[in-house]
Amino acid sequence: MLGALAFVLLLRSSADGLDFQRVLRPVVSTPGPGPYYDEYFSGNVTVLLGTEATLNCRVKQASGITVSWLRVADVPKLLSVGAYLYTMDNRVQVEHKSQSSDWTLTLRNTTHSDTGVYDCQVGTTPPLDRYIHLTVVEPDTEILGGPEIFIDQRSTINLTCVIEHSPQPPDFIFWEHNSKVINYDSDRGGISVVTTKGRTTVSQLLIRHARPPDSGRYTCRPASSRPAAVSVHVLKGGQRPEAMHTGGSSHLRSTSPLLMVLVALLLLVPTLHVALEPPLADRRWVKVR
């Protein structure tokens, strides 16, 4: 009955401007007699954590028939019947305009717990069900090479921030140095940012001719995503990372396997010594004058 699946971007306006929702929608199936769903406009929805989710259900040939929304669970939870709400959750809103085939369920300030299946049910006998999957996602943000990065003085600091698993690219990305937003036009000069947006967004911060004051904590802070941070250490000529106390924890992680091997060898030495010694009866005694 269902055709191939297609990705559609549903553009909707909000008080804050334009917002996007990525919707997985199947192509419309051939309608039969009586009410039927327009599946193209009744598809699954993926939204960012904390944003608004709009689940649309388009029902054709349903004049005078009640449409309800339910949250599918072990015990289904009734959310609305017609235009009336049956939930105490004030984040939920249902809308149906006169002469329209659309029944819209809106959830504001979405949380991870809102992820699940919602049923747009037509009150026929037996009832018709259209199951719509809502997925609330939180993008992953990572600065490659962290958490400790060591840079030689007068070289170029190149920090790469990767944002994945986002329904749409972030509207903006701020870079911070020691909790202050970096000014790319500062008197220091040599600072630039290159950002490539897509299903995976990559932002590169470049700081040329690194010097000790450039050391510190750098944060990549995308819109609608958790920030990521790394500590950068600019090494003076001849200085080695091992000599820096600020990087002690990372060096401890790198050397701890070696310490474990040494401890294991030390524990084996007495055993090997005993195993190599001949039995007491086989030993030859030499009198020392």
XYZ file of N, CA, C and O in Angstrom, residues 7-191:
740
model
N 12.131 12.237 2.008
C 12.428 13.246 3.021
C 11.856 14.589 2.573
O 12.029 15.004 1.432
N 11.166 15.246 3.482
C 10.591 16.550 3.164
C 10.918 17.484 4.305
O 10.860 17.101 5.455
N 11.285 18.692 4.006
C 11.517 19.695 5.038
C 10.260 20.533 5.184
O 9.815 21.175 4.232
N 9.670 20.487 6.351
C 8.479 21.270 6.633
C 8.924 22.595 7.233
O 9.492 22.631 8.317
N 8.670 23.660 6.503
C 9.078 24.990 6.945
C 7.906 25.642 7.643
O 6.816 25.731 7.104
N 8.140 26.067 8.863
C 7.070 26.721 9.589
C 7.609 27.975 10.218
O 8.789 28.096 10.512
N 6.744 28.957 10.406
C 7.164 30.208 11.015
C 6.900 30.160 12.501
O 6.013 29.460 12.967
N 7.696 30.897 13.255
C 7.501 30.989 14.696
C 7.804 32.400 15.131
O 8.241 33.234 14.332
N 7.584 32.673 16.407
C 7.832 34.023 16.922
C 9.292 34.389 16.810
O 9.650 35.552 16.740
N 10.166 33.410 16.800
C 11.598 33.671 16.735
C 12.111 33.706 15.303
O 13.306 33.775 15.066
N 11.229 33.599 14.312
C 11.676 33.580 12.920
C 11.316 32.264 12.280
O 10.286 31.677 12.568
N 12.159 31.792 11.379
C 11.899 30.562 10.668
C 12.554 29.391 11.377
O 13.658 29.503 11.868
N 11.868 28.285 11.380
C 12.378 27.089 12.012
C 12.111 25.919 11.076
O 11.249 25.973 10.220
N 12.885 24.841 11.220
C 12.731 23.699 10.343
C 12.456 22.453 11.168
O 12.918 22.314 12.285
N 11.711 21.540 10.564
C 11.561 20.201 11.121
C 11.805 19.223 9.988
O 11.294 19.400 8.887
N 12.615 18.216 10.261
C 12.845 17.201 9.254
C 11.788 16.125 9.429
O 11.642 15.556 10.500
N 11.057 15.852 8.359
C 9.930 14.940 8.425
C 10.141 13.809 7.432
O 10.468 14.042 6.270
N 9.965 12.593 7.895
C 10.040 11.418 7.039
C 8.625 11.070 6.615
O 7.818 10.648 7.426
N 8.342 11.269 5.319
C 6.980 11.130 4.853
C 6.888 10.114 3.728
O 7.611 10.220 2.741
N 5.970 9.158 3.852
C 5.758 8.248 2.742
C 4.889 8.900 1.677
O 4.123 9.816 1.952
N 5.022 8.437 0.468
C 4.209 8.940 -0.628
C 2.762 8.500 -0.427
O 2.480 7.456 0.157
N 1.819 9.320 -0.906
C 0.401 9.054 -0.693
C 0.015 7.711 -1.304
O 0.405 7.368 -2.411
N -0.755 6.920 -0.531
C -1.252 5.657 -1.046
C -2.611 5.878 -1.717
O -3.253 6.912 -1.555
N -3.047 4.904 -2.460
C -4.312 5.017 -3.174
C -5.472 4.985 -2.185
O -5.609 4.040 -1.406
N -6.343 6.019 -2.188
C -7.438 6.062 -1.214
C -8.523 5.048 -1.551
O -8.724 4.673 -2.703
N -9.235 4.631 -0.496
C -10.376 3.749 -0.674
C -11.644 4.495 -0.307
O -11.629 5.707 -0.077
N -12.775 3.801 -0.211
C -14.019 4.464 0.184
C -13.972 4.898 1.645
O -13.354 4.248 2.487
N -14.621 6.014 1.975
C -14.651 6.505 3.347
C -13.394 7.283 3.694
O -12.565 7.608 2.843
N -13.207 7.602 4.993
C -12.043 8.396 5.415
C -10.725 7.676 5.115
O -10.646 6.455 5.196
N -9.720 8.472 4.784
C -8.379 7.920 4.580
C -7.356 8.999 4.898
O -7.649 10.195 4.908
N -6.130 8.541 5.172
C -5.049 9.458 5.527
C -4.265 9.869 4.282
O -3.970 9.033 3.416
N -3.941 11.157 4.216
C -2.976 11.629 3.229
C -1.602 11.453 3.879
O -1.158 12.284 4.665
N -0.959 10.343 3.578
C 0.261 9.950 4.292
C 1.428 10.904 4.040
O 2.345 11.011 4.851
N 1.386 11.587 2.912
C 2.462 12.534 2.609
C 2.510 13.663 3.635
O 3.571 14.179 3.969
N 1.328 14.059 4.132
C 1.247 15.131 5.123
C 0.939 14.591 6.518
O 0.411 15.302 7.369
N 1.283 13.340 6.757
C 1.065 12.717 8.070
C 2.281 11.872 8.417
O 2.158 10.702 8.769
N 3.460 12.478 8.308
C 4.700 11.714 8.439
C 5.387 11.862 9.775
O 4.999 12.669 10.639
N 6.442 11.063 9.953
C 7.240 11.093 11.181
C 8.011 12.406 11.286
O 8.333 13.042 10.276
N 8.322 12.783 12.519
C 8.923 14.094 12.782
C 10.147 13.931 13.675
O 10.128 13.156 14.638
N 11.206 14.673 13.363
C 12.410 14.748 14.195
C 12.685 16.210 14.530
O 12.745 17.050 13.622
N 12.834 16.517 15.819
C 13.067 17.892 16.253
C 14.226 17.943 17.243
O 14.596 16.927 17.836
N 14.750 19.139 17.427
C 15.799 19.363 18.410
C 15.211 19.423 19.821
O 14.083 19.899 20.014
N 15.990 18.954 20.762
C 15.600 19.026 22.166
C 15.292 20.469 22.558
O 16.046 21.392 22.262
N 14.134 20.662 23.217
C 13.778 21.991 23.702
C 13.005 22.839 22.716
O 12.530 23.927 23.076
N 12.865 22.378 21.468
C 12.122 23.147 20.479
C 10.686 22.638 20.404
O 10.277 21.757 21.157
N 9.924 23.178 19.477
C 8.517 22.825 19.321
C 8.351 21.751 18.256
O 8.962 21.823 17.189
N 7.521 20.754 18.542
C 7.250 19.680 17.589
C 5.816 19.804 17.093
O 4.888 19.973 17.892
N 5.652 19.736 15.778
C 4.334 19.805 15.165
C 4.061 18.512 14.418
O 4.732 18.214 13.423
N 3.095 17.739 14.905
C 2.696 16.492 14.265
C 1.405 16.752 13.502
O 0.387 17.137 14.102
N 1.448 16.574 12.201
C 0.276 16.846 11.378
C -0.357 15.547 10.900
O 0.336 14.595 10.526
N -1.673 15.521 10.916
C -2.434 14.364 10.442
C -3.501 14.881 9.479
O -4.411 15.619 9.889
N -3.388 14.504 8.220
C -4.356 14.950 7.224
C -5.311 13.803 6.907
O -4.892 12.758 6.406
N -6.585 14.027 7.206
C -7.618 13.005 7.022
C -8.603 13.496 5.964
O -9.249 14.533 6.130
N -8.740 12.731 4.910
C -9.645 13.077 3.819
C -10.984 12.364 4.017
O -11.055 11.274 4.601
N -12.021 12.992 3.493
C -13.368 12.410 3.515
C -13.812 12.041 4.929
O -14.385 10.979 5.169
N -13.519 12.940 5.885
C -13.856 12.671 7.291
C -14.797 13.714 7.851
O -14.791 13.971 9.052
N -15.594 14.316 7.009
C -16.529 15.342 7.471
C -17.506 14.752 8.491
O -18.146 13.716 8.253
N -17.601 15.408 9.656
C -18.516 14.963 10.701
C -17.994 13.812 11.534
O -18.706 13.329 12.419
N -16.773 13.367 11.284
C -16.188 12.254 12.031
C -15.138 12.800 13.000
O -14.330 13.656 12.642
N -15.146 12.312 14.221
C -14.225 12.795 15.250
C -12.831 12.220 15.041
O -12.669 11.026 14.770
N -11.821 13.083 15.205
C -10.418 12.667 15.127
C -9.781 12.900 16.497
O -9.923 13.983 17.083
N -9.097 11.900 17.005
C -8.473 11.984 18.334
C -6.969 11.770 18.220
O -6.479 11.126 17.286
N -6.240 12.290 19.222
C -4.801 12.047 19.344
C -4.545 11.252 20.616
O -5.087 11.568 21.683
N -3.707 10.199 20.508
C -3.324 9.387 21.661
C -1.810 9.215 21.669
O -1.161 9.184 20.610
N -1.242 9.098 22.864
C 0.162 8.728 23.018
C 0.210 7.213 23.187
O -0.366 6.662 24.144
N 0.870 6.534 22.271
C 0.912 5.079 22.295
C 1.873 4.617 23.381
O 3.023 5.076 23.453
N 1.404 3.731 24.235
C 2.218 3.162 25.316
C 1.565 1.846 25.729
O 0.613 1.383 25.100
N 2.109 1.217 26.786
C 1.486 0.002 27.301
C 0.024 0.272 27.643
O -0.856 -0.553 27.388
N -0.204 1.445 28.235
C -1.565 1.938 28.452
C -1.683 3.241 27.664
O -1.115 4.255 28.060
N -2.391 3.234 26.522
C -2.479 4.441 25.690
C -3.006 5.636 26.490
O -3.882 5.496 27.347
N -2.436 6.805 26.203
C -2.819 8.022 26.909
C -3.578 8.927 25.955
O -3.047 9.346 24.923
N -4.821 9.227 26.291
C -5.657 10.081 25.458
C -5.214 11.538 25.619
O -5.151 12.059 26.738
N -4.928 12.193 24.503
C -4.491 13.582 24.536
C -5.599 14.543 24.129
O -5.732 15.627 24.696
N -6.378 14.146 23.109
C -7.436 15.038 22.641
C -8.518 14.240 21.932
O -8.263 13.160 21.391
N -9.721 14.812 21.942
C -10.844 14.293 21.160
C -11.439 15.484 20.436
O -11.939 16.428 21.083
N -11.368 15.451 19.112
C -11.784 16.624 18.361
C -10.906 17.813 18.728
O -9.674 17.711 18.733
N -11.512 18.923 19.078
C -10.751 20.123 19.450
C -10.543 20.236 20.951
O -9.993 21.241 21.422
N -10.958 19.209 21.726
C -10.882 19.272 23.185
C -9.681 18.474 23.705
O -9.455 17.323 23.302
N -8.930 19.090 24.616
C -7.765 18.443 25.220
C -8.193 17.585 26.401
O -9.077 17.967 27.185
N -7.517 16.439 26.552
C -7.766 15.541 27.678
C -6.453 15.232 28.404
O -6.253 14.142 28.898
N -5.591 16.209 28.462
C -4.309 16.058 29.153
C -4.053 17.291 29.995
O -4.469 18.408 29.628
N -3.345 17.096 31.108
C -2.990 18.210 31.981
C -1.669 18.852 31.570
O -1.247 19.828 32.181
N -1.037 18.300 30.568
C 0.241 18.841 30.097
C -0.026 20.120 29.305
O -0.579 20.076 28.192
N 0.360 21.272 29.884
C 0.079 22.546 29.224
C 0.991 22.825 28.036
O 0.866 23.872 27.392
N 1.890 21.905 27.743
C 2.729 22.075 26.552
C 2.022 21.584 25.288
O 2.465 21.827 24.178
N 0.912 20.863 25.489
C 0.217 20.217 24.381
C -0.887 21.126 23.853
O -1.645 21.734 24.627
N -0.986 21.179 22.545
C -2.041 21.961 21.894
C -2.507 21.209 20.657
O -1.702 20.609 19.936
N -3.802 21.233 20.403
C -4.359 20.599 19.205
C -5.104 21.665 18.410
O -5.731 22.562 18.979
N -5.016 21.559 17.098
C -5.632 22.583 16.244
C -6.278 21.925 15.031
O -5.695 21.028 14.402
N -7.488 22.383 14.715
C -8.181 21.956 13.501
C -9.031 23.123 13.018
O -9.926 23.588 13.716
N -8.723 23.594 11.826
C -9.460 24.719 11.258
C -10.655 24.211 10.455
O -10.599 23.155 9.836
N -11.700 24.998 10.478
C -12.909 24.644 9.749
C -12.616 24.481 8.266
O -11.812 25.247 7.693
N -13.207 23.489 7.657
C -13.028 23.162 6.244
C -11.622 22.649 5.926
O -11.254 22.552 4.753
N -10.852 22.351 6.966
C -9.504 21.825 6.755
C -9.484 20.326 7.025
O -10.254 19.819 7.848
N -8.588 19.639 6.346
C -8.421 18.195 6.567
C -7.293 17.897 7.550
O -7.013 16.728 7.819
N -6.635 18.941 8.048
C -5.467 18.779 8.915
C -5.857 18.835 10.384
O -6.552 19.752 10.831
N -5.353 17.847 11.134
C -5.456 17.831 12.593
C -4.023 17.876 13.121
O -3.234 16.968 12.884
N -3.693 18.961 13.832
C -2.312 19.216 14.221
C -2.145 19.109 15.729
O -2.881 19.750 16.498
N -1.159 18.307 16.130
C -0.791 18.183 17.542
C 0.552 18.875 17.732
O 1.528 18.554 17.046
N 0.614 19.827 18.668
C 1.829 20.584 18.918
C 2.307 20.332 20.340
O 1.512 20.371 21.289
N 3.610 20.067 20.485
C 4.237 19.929 21.798
C 5.336 20.978 21.906
O 6.274 20.987 21.103
N 5.236 21.842 22.896
C 6.241 22.882 23.112
C 7.322 22.396 24.084
O 7.064 21.526 24.913
N 8.507 22.985 23.963
C 9.622 22.677 24.880
C 9.830 21.167 25.009
O 9.782 20.605 26.114
N 10.060 20.519 23.901
C 10.165 19.059 23.889
C 11.312 18.561 24.757
O 12.362 19.198 24.875
N 11.089 17.388 25.341
C 12.104 16.702 26.133
C 12.338 15.323 25.523
O 11.601 14.871 24.641
N 13.373 14.634 26.021
C 13.659 13.293 25.515
C 12.491 12.345 25.758
O 12.258 11.412 24.980
N 11.746 12.587 26.834
C 10.633 11.692 27.163
C 9.478 11.822 26.178
O 8.583 10.968 26.152
N 9.467 12.878 25.358
C 8.415 13.039 24.354
C 8.641 12.129 23.151
O 7.729 11.942 22.333
N 9.838 11.583 23.024
C 10.109 10.652 21.930
C 9.185 9.439 22.047
O 9.035 8.863 23.120
N 8.560 9.074 20.942
C 7.658 7.933 20.972
C 6.699 7.950 19.799
O 6.889 8.665 18.818
N 5.637 7.158 19.934
C 4.649 6.988 18.867
C 3.348 7.657 19.280
O 2.863 7.477 20.407
N 2.774 8.415 18.348
C 1.506 9.103 18.575
C 0.494 8.608 17.539
O 0.825 8.401 16.368
N -0.735 8.427 17.992
C -1.785 7.843 17.164
C -2.823 8.903 16.819
O -3.464 9.487 17.697
N -2.947 9.154 15.515
C -4.026 10.001 15.014
C -5.165 9.060 14.635
O -5.097 8.357 13.615
N -6.206 9.040 15.462
C -7.248 8.025 15.332
C -8.551 8.644 14.815
O -9.047 9.638 15.343
N -9.091 8.023 13.770
C -10.364 8.451 13.194
C -11.466 7.586 13.787
O -11.370 6.348 13.792
N -12.530 8.238 14.282
C -13.574 7.537 15.025
C -14.581 6.811 14.162
O -15.792 7.037 14.306
N -14.091 5.942 13.287
C -14.984 5.082 12.519
C -15.157 3.765 13.268
O -14.593 3.562 14.341
N -15.940 2.855 12.699
C -16.111 1.525 13.293
C -15.700 0.471 12.268
O -16.401 0.274 11.269
N -14.586 -0.234 12.476
C -13.611 -0.012 13.567
C -12.812 1.267 13.317
O -12.805 1.768 12.195
N -12.144 1.791 14.340
C -11.391 3.040 14.168
C -10.199 2.854 13.238
O -9.643 1.765 13.114
N -9.813 3.956 12.579
C -8.616 3.987 11.750
C -7.486 4.604 12.561
O -7.705 5.566 13.319
N -6.285 4.092 12.421
C -5.135 4.589 13.178
C -4.014 4.975 12.220
O -3.674 4.217 11.298
N -3.452 6.144 12.467
C -2.244 6.565 11.757
C -1.179 6.837 12.810
O -1.296 7.763 13.620
N -0.121 6.003 12.825
C 0.924 6.121 13.850
C 2.049 7.022 13.341
O 2.599 6.794 12.259
N 2.343 8.035 14.140
C 3.373 9.006 13.785
C 4.466 8.950 14.842
O 4.193 9.077 16.039
N 5.703 8.769 14.413
C 6.851 8.665 15.317
C 7.470 10.050 15.515
O 7.830 10.716 14.536
N 7.610 10.443 16.766
C 8.309 11.682 17.111
C 9.652 11.323 17.733
O 9.713 10.531 18.671
N 10.713 11.912 17.211
C 12.057 11.698 17.749
C 12.635 13.041 18.180
O 12.716 13.975 17.366
N 13.000 13.132 19.441
C 13.635 14.347 19.983
C 15.125 14.070 20.115
O 15.524 13.135 20.827
N 15.932 14.837 19.419
C 17.367 14.570 19.377
C 18.149 15.726 19.994
O 17.681 16.865 20.042
N 19.328 15.374 20.458
C 20.276 16.366 20.973
C 21.589 16.155 20.235
O 22.226 15.111 20.380
N 22.008 17.110 19.428
C 23.213 16.920 18.616
C 24.452 16.688 19.475
O 24.535 17.133 20.623
N 25.416 15.963 18.897
C 26.706 15.728 19.543
C 27.701 16.775 19.057
O 27.806 17.039 17.855
N 28.436 17.353 19.997
C 29.466 18.341 19.666
C 30.805 17.847 20.190
O 30.910 17.444 21.349
N 31.824 17.887 19.349
C 33.152 17.406 19.746
C 34.229 18.260 19.082
O 34.119 18.608 17.905
N 35.267 18.596 19.850
C 36.463 19.220 19.295
C 37.518 18.129 19.167
O 37.895 17.502 20.159
N 37.957 17.890 17.952
C 38.874 16.787 17.688
C 40.220 17.019 18.384
O 40.699 18.155 18.469
N 40.786 15.932 18.892
C 42.120 16.008 19.492
C 42.132 16.309 20.964
O 43.205 16.326 21.580
N 40.973 16.582 21.572
C 40.939 16.941 22.980
C 41.121 15.741 23.903
O 41.283 14.623 23.445
N 41.104 15.945 25.214
C 40.814 17.222 25.884
C 42.017 18.131 26.063
O 41.873 19.275 26.437
N 43.246 17.616 25.808
C 44.468 18.422 25.941
C 45.157 18.485 24.581
O 45.398 17.452 23.953
N 45.473 19.704 24.141
C 46.154 19.895 22.860
C 47.404 20.730 23.098
O 47.350 21.794 23.728
N 48.546 20.248 22.568
C 49.821 20.938 22.742
C 50.295 21.466 21.385
O 50.334 20.731 20.407
N 50.643 22.760 21.357
C 51.014 23.446 20.126
C 52.367 24.107 20.318
O 52.628 24.728 21.356
N 53.244 23.977 19.327
C 54.530 24.663 19.382
C 54.337 26.162 19.146
O 53.494 26.574 18.345
N 55.122 26.941 19.853
C 55.075 28.389 19.691
C 55.374 28.766 18.239
O 56.176 28.134 17.555
N 54.666 29.785 17.747
C 54.787 30.338 16.381
C 54.182 29.427 15.316
O 54.271 29.733 14.137
N 53.570 28.305 15.722
C 52.850 27.472 14.760
C 51.382 27.929 14.720
O 51.011 28.919 15.347
N 50.544 27.209 13.985
C 49.129 27.572 13.831
C 48.256 26.668 14.691
O 48.346 25.442 14.604
N 47.431 27.278 15.527
C 46.433 26.529 16.278
C 45.266 26.238 15.333
O 44.677 27.159 14.757
N 44.946 24.975 15.176
C 43.850 24.559 14.293
C 42.901 23.679 15.097
O 43.170 22.505 15.326
N 41.789 24.259 15.537
C 40.785 23.530 16.318
C 39.594 23.221 15.425
O 39.037 24.122 14.788
N 39.194 21.951 15.406
C 38.099 21.506 14.549
C 36.941 21.025 15.406
O 37.084 20.072 16.171
N 35.812 21.700 15.263
C 34.596 21.361 16.020
C 33.611 20.672 15.071
O 33.284 21.193 13.999
N 33.134 19.486 15.479
C 32.232 18.688 14.653
C 30.880 18.559 15.367
O 30.832 18.150 16.530
N 29.791 18.918 14.656
C 28.440 18.804 15.201
C 27.692 17.768 14.368
O 27.526 17.935 13.155
N 27.233 16.688 15.031
C 26.552 15.597 14.335
C 25.173 15.351 14.935
O 24.851 15.835 16.012
N 24.367 14.574 14.189
C 23.041 14.123 14.638
C 22.101 15.290 14.903
O 21.337 15.288 15.871
N 22.144 16.283 14.029
C 21.237 17.419 14.146
C 20.291 17.430 12.951
O 20.734 17.235 11.819
N 18.980 17.649 13.185
C 18.047 17.681 12.058
C 18.373 18.759 11.043
O 18.078 18.617 9.862
N 18.979 19.862 11.497
C 19.401 20.917 10.590
C 20.667 21.558 11.141
O 20.952 21.453 12.339
N 21.462 22.184 10.294
C 22.695 22.817 10.773
C 22.390 23.905 11.798
O 21.324 24.538 11.749
N 23.289 24.140 12.737
C 23.064 25.212 13.716
C 23.052 26.575 13.041
O 23.776 26.809 12.068
N 22.227 27.473 13.566
C 22.148 28.824 13.000
C 23.460 29.579 13.169
O 23.837 30.395 12.329
N 24.154 29.317 14.263
C 25.427 30.003 14.517
C 26.305 29.124 15.391
O 25.831 28.196 16.052
N 27.604 29.414 15.385
C 28.578 28.735 16.244
C 29.508 29.801 16.812
O 30.149 30.542 16.056
N 29.578 29.882 18.129
C 30.494 30.812 18.792
C 31.735 30.055 19.256
O 31.637 28.945 19.781
N 32.891 30.661 19.071
C 34.139 30.164 19.652
C 34.514 31.077 20.812
O 34.455 32.307 20.690
N 34.913 30.460 21.932
C 35.298 31.233 23.111
C 36.693 30.850 23.570
O 37.113 29.698 23.399
N 37.399 31.830 24.130
C 38.711 31.599 24.739
C 38.633 32.067 26.184
O 38.393 33.254 26.449
N 38.778 31.125 27.101
C 38.659 31.425 28.532
C 37.349 32.146 28.840
O 37.319 33.189 29.510
N 36.243 31.577 28.306
C 34.872 32.028 28.564
C 34.528 33.371 27.921
O 33.466 33.938 28.198
N 35.375 33.888 27.047
C 35.092 35.126 26.330
C 34.974 34.830 24.837
O 35.817 34.119 24.273
N 33.928 35.378 24.206
C 33.734 35.167 22.771
C 34.917 35.753 22.008
O 35.335 36.890 22.260
N 35.467 34.970 21.090
C 36.644 35.399 20.334
C 36.239 36.442 19.306
O 35.293 36.256 18.537
N 36.970 37.532 19.285
C 36.781 38.600 18.295
C 37.757 38.362 17.152
O 38.967 38.505 17.310
N 37.212 38.000 16.000
C 38.071 37.663 14.861
C 38.754 38.898 14.267
O 39.706 38.761 13.497
N 38.269 40.079 14.629
C 38.866 41.322 14.123
C 39.689 42.038 15.191
O 39.904 43.248 15.117
N 40.147 41.301 16.196
C 40.906 41.924 17.278
C 42.278 42.391 16.784
O 42.735 42.019 15.701
N 42.941 43.187 17.636
C 44.263 43.705 17.278
C 45.303 42.593 17.166
O 46.337 42.781 16.516
N 45.022 41.453 17.805
C 45.983 40.361 17.734
C 46.197 39.931 16.296
O 47.305 39.650 15.866
N 45.116 39.835 15.530
C 45.217 39.444 14.126
C 45.502 37.961 13.962
O 45.817 37.248 14.919
N 45.383 37.482 12.737
C 45.703 36.088 12.433
C 44.667 35.080 12.883
O 44.958 33.888 12.947
N 43.434 35.532 13.212
C 42.377 34.637 13.679
C 41.300 34.545 12.602
O 40.825 35.557 12.093
